[in-house]
Amino acid sequence: MRRDPTPSEMNGRLHAISDGHVDGESAGGAAPAAEPLRDERWSMTPLQRLSLLCDEGSMRTIRSEVASERMGDKAREGDGVVGASGRIGGRTVFCYAQDARFAGGSVGAAHADTIVAVQRLARRWRAPVIGFVESGGARMQEGLAALDGYGRIFAQNVAMSGDIPQISVVTGASAGGGCYAPALTDFVIMTEDASMFLTGPAVVREVTGESTTAEGLGGPRVQERNGVCQFVVDTETDSIFLVRQLLGYLPAHAGERPPAATPSDPDAPPPGACVPPDPRRAYDVRDVARGIVDAGSILEVARDWAPNIVTLLARIDGRPVGVVANQPRHLGGVIDADASQKGARFVRTCNAFQIPLVVLVDTPGFLPGSQQETIGVIRHGAKLLHAFAEATVPRITVVLRKAYGGAYITMNSKELGADLTLAWSGAELGIMGAEQAVGVVHRRELAAAANPEDARRRLASAYAARHLDARGAARSGHIDEVIVPNETRERLAWALGALTVERREPPRARNIPL
């Protein structure tokens, strides 16, 4: 079982690194180990970042003396990037860190070749790649050679996609290719002072007349709400701790089982206690998840993008799982275009890396309206449906309160290929809610009723009992079992243990950004 260093242990290593205590052999002759930890702009040097990222004493640099012939007297060893290999939790990783102190971290031919060399080694040995990105984009002094360097980097990103985990940490301003490279990876982390944009504020002002700042154009608040980045942290040390934590849920490569941890019981109230009996009252579905998964195991992915759907990495009985859940706290848990894209991306990532899926359903359906139709909710909704249907990892669905219409199908229904479908007692499953249904089915009777409201309630109650009741769905085989809420964890743990006995090779598919 792996054990990551605690934040205090990481801080202790950080202070040791800042004092120059980076092993000379580990540094491999790259940037001087005793460079100061902080100056007026940079919190850590590239070498310090990689030293802290890797297990103590395990990091070795790659191509540390290469230099750009095109930069002439301004050339510098390493050409503004440090490539390396090391271990995280005892497992091999490959990594690189750009150095914004040299030419703004811009990418030239030699700089690109170092990143590509790291990527090719990772592909050959099927080990994760972590990149610390801070780059002004293609180096002006090198013209097309710099652009072609980015082309080689992007080609490697795509070649590795869906096969080995790729994680990007954006630590400063990154423009042009400096933001496309992270966008092609599986997970993007930004520090609070980072920014990502295709063209910077000065160019935007010159071309469009819009006056903006780097933060307003592409700061963490912007990129976490549009889905470009999945995590935002305060400091570089926090980002390194998060990378190590994230890798604890991921295998080294596709086809390998994700690493297990020591099981622990939930440290939250039972899941049933978190859901109000009144179906019109909202609640936070993450509280339900905390009552199901191992204590302290939740890592929320893309928290501020499409908050009406929740995506979590967690563990049940020590096994990593991906949790996809409708969030009644936002928009009543409806599915819209953004939620569809967020969910589809997460499902495909979990499928690529053999992470079983647990789906918690409480949704009235897809969000209606002309705005959603205009932005293509049909096309985006089809992505989520497709992602679930193509997934080969174990897939278990639990209906908490309701699942109506197309959303019932899309959220990993039995006929879409779920391995096990459960519903809490009292849950409703059907084409639409009872009151809406009787408004369609019994519209003439309601129009003629002396008291339409009383008639609607009476008809809705009869419709719900006949057409929406979870036990009726179980009797007709649409779901597998009706359970009481507090059985959920035990049922899921049993199913995950049973369904992971036979290992299924995932289809080779790229993890395209959605």
Coordinates of C-alpha atoms in Angstrom, one line a residue:
M1 CA 0.0 0.0 0.0
R2 CA 1.4 3.4 -1.0
R3 CA 1.9 6.2 1.5
D4 CA 2.3 9.8 0.3
P5 CA 4.3 12.3 2.4
T6 CA 2.1 14.6 4.6
P7 CA 2.0 18.3 3.8
S8 CA 4.3 19.0 6.8
E9 CA 6.8 16.4 5.4
M10 CA 6.6 18.1 2.0
N11 CA 7.3 21.5 3.5
G12 CA 10.3 20.0 5.3
R13 CA 11.6 18.7 2.0
L14 CA 10.9 22.1 0.4
H15 CA 13.0 23.9 3.0
A16 CA 15.8 21.4 2.5
I17 CA 15.7 21.9 -1.3
S18 CA 15.6 25.7 -0.9
D19 CA 18.7 25.5 1.3
G20 CA 20.6 23.8 -1.5
H21 CA 20.2 20.2 -0.2
V22 CA 19.4 18.7 -3.6
D23 CA 21.6 15.7 -4.2
G24 CA 24.2 16.7 -6.8
E25 CA 24.0 13.3 -8.5
S26 CA 20.2 13.6 -8.7
A27 CA 20.5 17.0 -10.3
G28 CA 22.5 15.6 -13.1
G29 CA 24.4 18.8 -13.7
A30 CA 21.2 20.9 -14.4
A31 CA 20.5 24.3 -12.9
P32 CA 22.4 24.9 -9.6
A33 CA 20.7 23.2 -6.7
A34 CA 21.5 26.1 -4.4
E35 CA 19.5 28.7 -6.3
P36 CA 17.3 30.7 -3.9
L37 CA 13.8 29.3 -3.3
R38 CA 12.2 32.7 -3.9
D39 CA 12.9 35.8 -5.7
E40 CA 10.6 38.6 -6.8
R41 CA 8.7 36.5 -9.3
W42 CA 9.4 32.7 -9.0
S43 CA 8.7 30.6 -6.0
M44 CA 10.7 27.5 -7.0
T45 CA 13.2 26.8 -9.7
P46 CA 12.3 24.0 -12.2
L47 CA 14.9 21.7 -10.7
Q48 CA 13.4 22.3 -7.2
R49 CA 9.9 21.6 -8.5
L50 CA 11.0 18.2 -9.9
S51 CA 13.1 17.3 -6.9
L52 CA 10.1 17.9 -4.6
L53 CA 7.7 16.1 -6.9
C54 CA 9.7 12.9 -6.9
D55 CA 10.5 10.6 -4.0
E56 CA 13.5 11.8 -2.2
G57 CA 16.7 11.0 -3.9
S58 CA 15.0 9.4 -7.0
M59 CA 15.1 12.2 -9.5
R60 CA 17.6 12.2 -12.4
T61 CA 17.7 14.8 -15.1
I62 CA 17.7 14.3 -18.9
R63 CA 19.4 16.5 -21.6
S64 CA 20.6 19.0 -19.0
E65 CA 23.4 20.4 -21.1
V66 CA 21.6 20.8 -24.4
A67 CA 21.5 24.4 -25.8
S68 CA 19.9 26.2 -28.7
E69 CA 22.2 26.9 -31.6
R70 CA 19.8 29.6 -32.9
M71 CA 20.1 31.7 -29.7
G72 CA 23.8 32.4 -30.2
D73 CA 25.5 34.2 -27.3
K74 CA 22.2 34.1 -25.4
A75 CA 22.0 30.3 -25.4
R76 CA 21.9 28.6 -22.0
E77 CA 22.4 25.0 -20.9
G78 CA 19.0 23.3 -20.7
D79 CA 17.4 25.8 -23.1
G80 CA 14.8 26.8 -20.5
V81 CA 13.5 23.4 -19.5
V82 CA 14.5 20.6 -17.2
G83 CA 13.6 17.0 -18.1
A84 CA 13.8 14.2 -15.6
S85 CA 12.7 10.8 -14.4
G86 CA 12.1 9.7 -10.9
R87 CA 9.7 7.8 -8.7
I88 CA 6.5 8.8 -7.0
G89 CA 5.2 6.4 -4.4
G90 CA 7.8 4.0 -5.6
R91 CA 6.5 4.0 -9.2
T92 CA 8.5 5.4 -12.2
V93 CA 7.4 8.7 -13.6
F94 CA 8.8 11.1 -16.3
C95 CA 8.6 14.8 -15.8
Y96 CA 9.7 18.2 -17.1
A97 CA 9.5 21.8 -15.9
Q98 CA 9.8 24.9 -18.0
D99 CA 12.0 27.8 -16.8
A100 CA 10.3 31.2 -17.3
R101 CA 13.5 33.0 -16.3
F102 CA 15.1 32.1 -19.7
A103 CA 13.3 33.7 -22.7
G104 CA 10.0 33.7 -20.8
G105 CA 9.9 29.9 -20.9
S106 CA 9.4 30.1 -24.7
V107 CA 9.7 26.9 -26.7
G108 CA 12.5 26.6 -29.3
A109 CA 13.7 23.5 -31.1
A110 CA 16.1 22.2 -28.5
H111 CA 13.6 23.0 -25.7
A112 CA 10.9 21.0 -27.5
D113 CA 13.3 18.1 -28.2
T114 CA 13.9 17.8 -24.4
I115 CA 10.1 17.6 -23.7
V116 CA 9.7 15.1 -26.6
A117 CA 12.5 13.0 -25.3
V118 CA 10.8 12.8 -21.9
Q119 CA 7.5 11.9 -23.6
R120 CA 9.0 9.2 -25.7
L121 CA 10.6 7.6 -22.7
A122 CA 7.3 7.7 -21.0
R123 CA 5.6 6.0 -24.0
R124 CA 8.2 3.3 -24.3
W125 CA 8.1 2.4 -20.6
R126 CA 4.4 3.3 -20.1
A127 CA 4.9 5.5 -17.1
P128 CA 3.0 8.7 -16.2
V129 CA 4.2 12.2 -17.4
I130 CA 4.0 15.3 -15.4
G131 CA 4.8 18.7 -16.9
F132 CA 5.2 22.1 -15.1
V133 CA 4.2 24.6 -17.7
E134 CA 5.0 28.3 -17.8
S135 CA 5.7 29.5 -21.3
G136 CA 5.2 32.5 -23.5
G137 CA 4.7 30.2 -26.4
A138 CA 6.8 29.7 -29.5
R139 CA 10.2 31.4 -29.4
M140 CA 10.2 34.4 -31.8
Q141 CA 13.9 34.0 -32.6
E142 CA 13.4 30.5 -33.9
G143 CA 10.4 31.0 -36.2
L144 CA 9.0 27.9 -37.8
A145 CA 11.5 25.7 -35.9
A146 CA 9.8 26.7 -32.7
L147 CA 6.3 26.1 -34.1
D148 CA 7.4 22.7 -35.4
G149 CA 8.7 21.9 -31.9
Y150 CA 5.2 22.4 -30.6
G151 CA 3.9 20.2 -33.3
R152 CA 6.2 17.4 -32.1
I153 CA 5.1 17.9 -28.5
F154 CA 1.4 17.8 -29.4
A155 CA 1.8 14.7 -31.5
Q156 CA 3.3 12.9 -28.5
N157 CA 0.5 14.2 -26.2
V158 CA -2.0 12.6 -28.5
A159 CA 0.0 9.4 -29.0
M160 CA 0.0 8.9 -25.2
S161 CA -3.6 9.9 -24.7
G162 CA -5.7 7.2 -23.1
D163 CA -2.6 5.0 -22.6
I164 CA -0.6 6.7 -19.9
P165 CA -1.7 9.4 -17.4
Q166 CA -0.6 12.9 -18.4
I167 CA -0.8 15.7 -15.8
S168 CA 0.0 19.4 -16.4
V169 CA 0.7 22.0 -13.7
V170 CA 0.5 25.6 -14.9
T171 CA 2.6 27.7 -12.6
G172 CA 2.6 31.1 -14.4
A173 CA 1.5 32.8 -17.6
S174 CA 1.2 30.4 -20.5
A175 CA 0.2 31.5 -24.0
G176 CA -0.4 29.9 -27.4
G177 CA 1.2 26.5 -27.5
G178 CA 1.9 26.9 -23.8
C179 CA -1.9 26.4 -23.1
Y180 CA -2.6 23.9 -25.9
A181 CA -0.1 21.4 -24.6
P182 CA -1.8 21.2 -21.1
A183 CA -5.2 21.1 -22.7
L184 CA -4.2 17.8 -24.5
T185 CA -3.4 16.1 -21.2
D186 CA -5.7 14.3 -18.8
F187 CA -5.6 16.7 -15.9
V188 CA -4.7 20.4 -15.6
I189 CA -3.8 22.0 -12.3
M190 CA -3.3 25.8 -12.0
T191 CA -1.8 27.8 -9.2
E192 CA -3.5 31.0 -8.1
D193 CA -1.1 33.2 -10.0
A194 CA -1.2 31.2 -13.2
S195 CA -3.0 32.1 -16.4
M196 CA -3.7 30.4 -19.8
F197 CA -4.7 32.2 -23.0
L198 CA -4.2 31.8 -26.8
T199 CA -3.3 35.5 -27.1
G200 CA -2.3 37.8 -24.3
P201 CA -3.9 41.0 -23.1
A202 CA -1.7 43.3 -25.2
V203 CA -2.6 41.5 -28.5
V204 CA -6.3 41.3 -27.5
R205 CA -6.3 45.1 -26.9
E206 CA -4.6 45.8 -30.2
V207 CA -6.8 43.5 -32.3
T208 CA -10.2 43.9 -30.7
G209 CA -9.9 47.1 -28.5
E210 CA -10.8 45.1 -25.4
S211 CA -8.9 46.1 -22.3
T212 CA -8.3 43.1 -20.0
T213 CA -5.8 41.5 -17.7
A214 CA -4.0 38.2 -17.8
E215 CA -6.2 37.1 -14.8
G216 CA -9.4 38.3 -16.4
L217 CA -8.5 36.7 -19.7
G218 CA -7.4 33.3 -18.6
G219 CA -6.8 33.2 -14.8
P220 CA -7.8 30.2 -12.7
R221 CA -11.3 31.5 -12.0
V222 CA -11.9 31.6 -15.8
Q223 CA -10.4 28.3 -16.7
E224 CA -11.9 26.3 -13.9
R225 CA -15.4 27.4 -14.7
N226 CA -15.1 26.6 -18.4
G227 CA -13.5 23.1 -17.9
V228 CA -10.0 23.9 -19.1
C229 CA -8.5 23.1 -15.7
Q230 CA -9.7 20.6 -13.2
F231 CA -8.0 21.9 -10.1
V232 CA -6.9 25.2 -8.6
V233 CA -4.4 25.4 -5.7
D234 CA -2.8 28.2 -3.8
T235 CA 0.9 27.4 -4.2
E236 CA 3.3 25.3 -6.2
T237 CA 3.9 23.1 -3.1
D238 CA 0.1 22.4 -3.0
S239 CA 0.2 21.5 -6.7
I240 CA 3.0 19.0 -6.2
F241 CA 1.1 17.4 -3.2
L242 CA -2.0 17.2 -5.4
V243 CA -0.1 15.6 -8.3
R244 CA 1.1 12.9 -5.9
Q245 CA -2.4 12.5 -4.5
L246 CA -3.9 12.2 -8.0
L247 CA -1.5 9.6 -9.1
G248 CA -2.6 7.5 -6.2
Y249 CA -5.9 6.8 -8.0
L250 CA -4.3 6.1 -11.4
P251 CA -2.5 3.1 -12.8
A252 CA 0.9 3.6 -14.5
H253 CA -0.8 2.9 -17.8
A254 CA -4.0 1.6 -19.4
G255 CA -4.6 -2.1 -18.8
E256 CA -3.1 -2.0 -15.3
R257 CA -5.3 -2.1 -12.3
P258 CA -5.3 1.2 -10.2
P259 CA -3.4 1.0 -7.0
A260 CA -5.3 0.0 -3.9
A261 CA -5.1 1.6 -0.5
T262 CA -5.9 0.4 3.0
P263 CA -9.7 0.3 3.4
S264 CA -11.5 2.5 5.9
D265 CA -15.1 3.1 6.9
P266 CA -16.8 6.3 6.0
D267 CA -16.4 9.2 8.4
A268 CA -19.7 10.8 7.5
P269 CA -23.4 10.2 8.4
P270 CA -25.1 7.3 6.6
P271 CA -26.2 8.3 3.0
G272 CA -29.9 8.1 3.7
A273 CA -29.6 10.7 6.4
C274 CA -28.4 13.2 3.9
V275 CA -31.4 13.2 1.6
P276 CA -34.5 15.0 2.7
P277 CA -37.8 13.0 2.5
D278 CA -39.4 15.9 0.7
P279 CA -38.5 15.4 -3.0
R280 CA -38.7 19.2 -3.6
R281 CA -35.9 19.9 -1.2
A282 CA -32.3 20.2 -2.4
Y283 CA -29.3 18.6 -0.8
D284 CA -25.6 18.2 -1.5
V285 CA -25.0 14.9 -3.2
R286 CA -21.4 15.0 -2.0
D287 CA -22.7 14.3 1.5
V288 CA -24.3 11.1 0.2
A289 CA -20.9 10.1 -1.4
R290 CA -19.1 10.8 1.9
G291 CA -21.4 8.3 3.6
I292 CA -20.5 5.7 1.0
V293 CA -16.8 5.9 0.3
D294 CA -13.7 5.4 2.4
A295 CA -13.0 8.1 4.9
G296 CA -11.0 11.0 3.5
S297 CA -10.7 9.4 0.0
I298 CA -12.7 12.0 -2.0
L299 CA -10.9 14.1 -4.6
E300 CA -13.4 16.3 -6.5
V301 CA -12.5 16.8 -10.2
A302 CA -13.6 20.0 -12.0
R303 CA -15.6 21.3 -9.0
D304 CA -16.5 24.7 -10.5
W305 CA -17.4 23.6 -14.0
A306 CA -21.0 22.6 -14.5
P307 CA -21.7 22.1 -10.7
N308 CA -25.1 20.5 -11.5
I309 CA -23.1 17.3 -12.1
V310 CA -20.4 16.1 -9.6
T311 CA -17.3 14.1 -10.6
L312 CA -15.2 12.5 -7.8
L313 CA -12.3 10.2 -7.5
A314 CA -12.7 8.2 -4.3
R315 CA -12.2 4.7 -2.9
I316 CA -14.6 2.0 -1.7
D317 CA -13.1 -0.7 0.4
G318 CA -9.6 0.6 -0.7
R319 CA -10.4 0.3 -4.5
P320 CA -10.3 3.5 -6.6
V321 CA -13.6 4.4 -8.2
G322 CA -15.0 7.3 -10.3
V323 CA -18.2 8.8 -9.0
V324 CA -20.6 10.6 -11.3
A325 CA -23.6 12.2 -9.5
N326 CA -26.4 14.6 -10.3
Q327 CA -26.3 17.5 -7.9
P328 CA -29.7 18.6 -6.7
R329 CA -28.1 21.6 -5.0
H330 CA -27.5 23.2 -8.5
L331 CA -30.4 23.6 -11.0
G332 CA -32.2 20.7 -9.2
G333 CA -29.7 18.2 -10.7
V334 CA -30.9 18.7 -14.3
I335 CA -28.4 17.8 -17.1
D336 CA -27.4 20.5 -19.4
A337 CA -24.8 20.9 -22.2
D338 CA -21.9 21.7 -19.9
A339 CA -22.8 18.9 -17.5
S340 CA -22.9 16.5 -20.4
Q341 CA -19.4 17.4 -21.5
K342 CA -18.0 17.3 -18.0
G343 CA -19.5 14.0 -17.3
A344 CA -18.5 12.5 -20.6
R345 CA -14.9 13.6 -20.2
F346 CA -14.7 12.1 -16.7
V347 CA -16.3 8.8 -17.7
R348 CA -13.9 8.4 -20.6
T349 CA -10.9 9.2 -18.4
C350 CA -12.0 6.6 -15.9
N351 CA -12.6 4.0 -18.6
A352 CA -9.2 4.6 -20.1
F353 CA -7.4 4.0 -16.8
Q354 CA -9.5 1.0 -15.5
I355 CA -11.3 2.9 -12.8
P356 CA -14.8 1.5 -12.1
L357 CA -17.7 3.9 -12.2
V358 CA -20.3 4.5 -9.5
V359 CA -23.3 6.6 -10.8
L360 CA -25.6 8.3 -8.2
V361 CA -28.7 9.4 -10.0
D362 CA -31.2 12.1 -8.9
T363 CA -32.3 14.1 -11.9
P364 CA -35.6 15.4 -13.3
G365 CA -34.2 15.2 -16.9
F366 CA -32.4 17.4 -19.4
L367 CA -32.7 21.2 -19.1
P368 CA -35.3 22.4 -21.6
G369 CA -35.3 25.7 -23.4
S370 CA -34.2 27.5 -26.6
Q371 CA -30.8 28.5 -25.1
Q372 CA -29.8 24.9 -24.5
E373 CA -31.0 23.8 -27.9
T374 CA -29.1 26.7 -29.5
I375 CA -25.8 25.6 -27.9
G376 CA -26.3 22.0 -28.9
V377 CA -27.6 20.2 -25.9
I378 CA -28.5 17.2 -28.1
R379 CA -25.0 16.9 -29.4
H380 CA -23.4 17.4 -26.0
G381 CA -25.9 15.1 -24.3
A382 CA -25.0 12.4 -26.8
K383 CA -21.4 12.6 -25.6
L384 CA -22.4 11.5 -22.1
L385 CA -24.6 8.8 -23.4
H386 CA -21.9 7.6 -25.7
A387 CA -19.2 7.7 -23.0
F388 CA -21.3 5.5 -20.7
A389 CA -22.3 3.1 -23.4
E390 CA -18.8 2.5 -24.7
A391 CA -17.2 2.1 -21.2
T392 CA -15.9 -1.4 -20.4
V393 CA -15.0 -0.9 -16.8
P394 CA -17.4 -2.1 -14.1
R395 CA -20.4 0.3 -14.0
I396 CA -22.9 0.5 -11.1
T397 CA -25.9 2.8 -10.9
V398 CA -27.8 3.8 -7.8
V399 CA -31.0 5.8 -8.2
L400 CA -31.4 7.9 -5.1
R401 CA -34.7 9.8 -5.6
K402 CA -35.7 10.1 -9.2
A403 CA -34.6 9.4 -12.8
Y404 CA -36.8 10.7 -15.5
G405 CA -36.9 10.6 -19.3
G406 CA -33.8 10.7 -21.4
A407 CA -31.7 11.4 -18.3
Y408 CA -32.8 8.0 -16.9
I409 CA -31.2 6.3 -19.9
T410 CA -28.2 8.6 -20.2
M411 CA -27.1 8.2 -16.5
N412 CA -25.9 4.6 -17.0
S413 CA -29.2 2.7 -17.2
K414 CA -29.4 -1.1 -17.3
E415 CA -30.1 -1.2 -21.0
L416 CA -27.2 1.2 -21.7
G417 CA -24.9 -1.5 -20.3
A418 CA -24.7 -0.9 -16.5
D419 CA -23.4 -4.1 -14.8
L420 CA -25.7 -3.5 -11.8
T421 CA -28.6 -1.1 -11.3
L422 CA -29.9 -0.3 -7.8
A423 CA -32.6 2.0 -6.5
W424 CA -33.3 3.3 -3.1
S425 CA -36.8 2.4 -1.7
G426 CA -39.1 5.2 -2.6
A427 CA -37.2 6.3 -5.7
E428 CA -39.1 7.1 -8.9
L429 CA -38.2 6.0 -12.4
G430 CA -40.1 6.9 -15.5
I431 CA -40.7 9.2 -18.5
M432 CA -41.5 12.2 -16.3
G433 CA -42.7 13.2 -12.9
A434 CA -46.3 12.2 -11.9
E435 CA -47.8 15.7 -12.0
Q436 CA -46.4 16.5 -15.4
A437 CA -47.4 13.1 -16.7
V438 CA -51.1 13.4 -15.7
G439 CA -51.2 16.9 -17.2
V440 CA -50.5 15.1 -20.5
V441 CA -52.4 11.8 -20.1
H442 CA -55.4 13.2 -18.2
R443 CA -55.6 16.7 -19.6
R444 CA -59.3 16.3 -20.6
E445 CA -60.3 14.9 -17.2
L446 CA -58.5 17.7 -15.5
A447 CA -60.1 20.3 -17.6
A448 CA -63.6 19.0 -16.8
A449 CA -62.9 18.5 -13.0
A450 CA -64.8 20.6 -10.5
N451 CA -61.6 20.9 -8.5
P452 CA -58.6 20.5 -10.9
E453 CA -56.0 20.7 -8.2
D454 CA -57.5 17.9 -6.1
A455 CA -58.0 15.9 -9.3
R456 CA -54.3 16.4 -10.3
R457 CA -53.1 15.3 -6.9
R458 CA -55.3 12.2 -6.9
L459 CA -54.3 11.2 -10.4
A460 CA -50.6 11.9 -9.8
S461 CA -50.6 9.7 -6.8
A462 CA -52.2 6.9 -8.7
Y463 CA -49.8 7.4 -11.7
A464 CA -46.7 7.4 -9.4
A465 CA -47.8 4.2 -7.7
R466 CA -48.4 2.4 -11.0
H467 CA -45.7 3.8 -13.3
L468 CA -42.9 5.3 -11.2
D469 CA -42.4 3.1 -8.2
A470 CA -38.9 1.6 -7.9
R471 CA -40.3 -1.8 -6.8
G472 CA -42.5 -1.9 -9.9
A473 CA -39.3 -1.2 -12.0
A474 CA -37.6 -4.1 -10.2
R475 CA -40.5 -6.5 -10.8
S476 CA -40.4 -5.7 -14.5
G477 CA -36.6 -6.1 -14.6
H478 CA -35.7 -2.5 -15.4
I479 CA -33.5 -2.4 -12.3
D480 CA -31.8 -5.2 -10.4
E481 CA -32.5 -4.5 -6.8
V482 CA -34.3 -2.1 -4.5
I483 CA -32.3 -1.4 -1.4
V484 CA -32.5 0.7 1.7
P485 CA -30.0 3.7 1.6
N486 CA -27.8 2.4 4.4
E487 CA -27.1 -0.8 2.4
T488 CA -25.5 1.2 -0.4
R489 CA -21.8 0.9 0.6
E490 CA -22.0 -2.8 1.3
R491 CA -23.7 -3.5 -2.0
L492 CA -21.2 -1.4 -3.9
A493 CA -18.2 -3.0 -2.2
W494 CA -19.6 -6.5 -3.0
A495 CA -20.2 -5.6 -6.6
L496 CA -16.8 -4.0 -7.1
G497 CA -15.1 -7.1 -5.6
A498 CA -17.1 -9.4 -7.9
L499 CA -16.9 -7.4 -11.1
T500 CA -13.1 -6.9 -10.9
V501 CA -12.2 -10.6 -10.7
E502 CA -12.2 -10.8 -14.5
R503 CA -10.0 -8.1 -16.0
R504 CA -11.2 -6.7 -19.3
E505 CA -8.8 -5.0 -21.6
P506 CA -10.1 -1.5 -22.4
P507 CA -10.4 -0.5 -26.1
R508 CA -7.6 1.7 -27.2
A509 CA -9.1 5.1 -27.5
R510 CA -7.6 8.6 -27.3
N511 CA -8.9 10.8 -24.4
I512 CA -9.9 13.7 -26.5
P513 CA -10.8 16.9 -24.5
L514 CA -14.6 17.3 -24.4

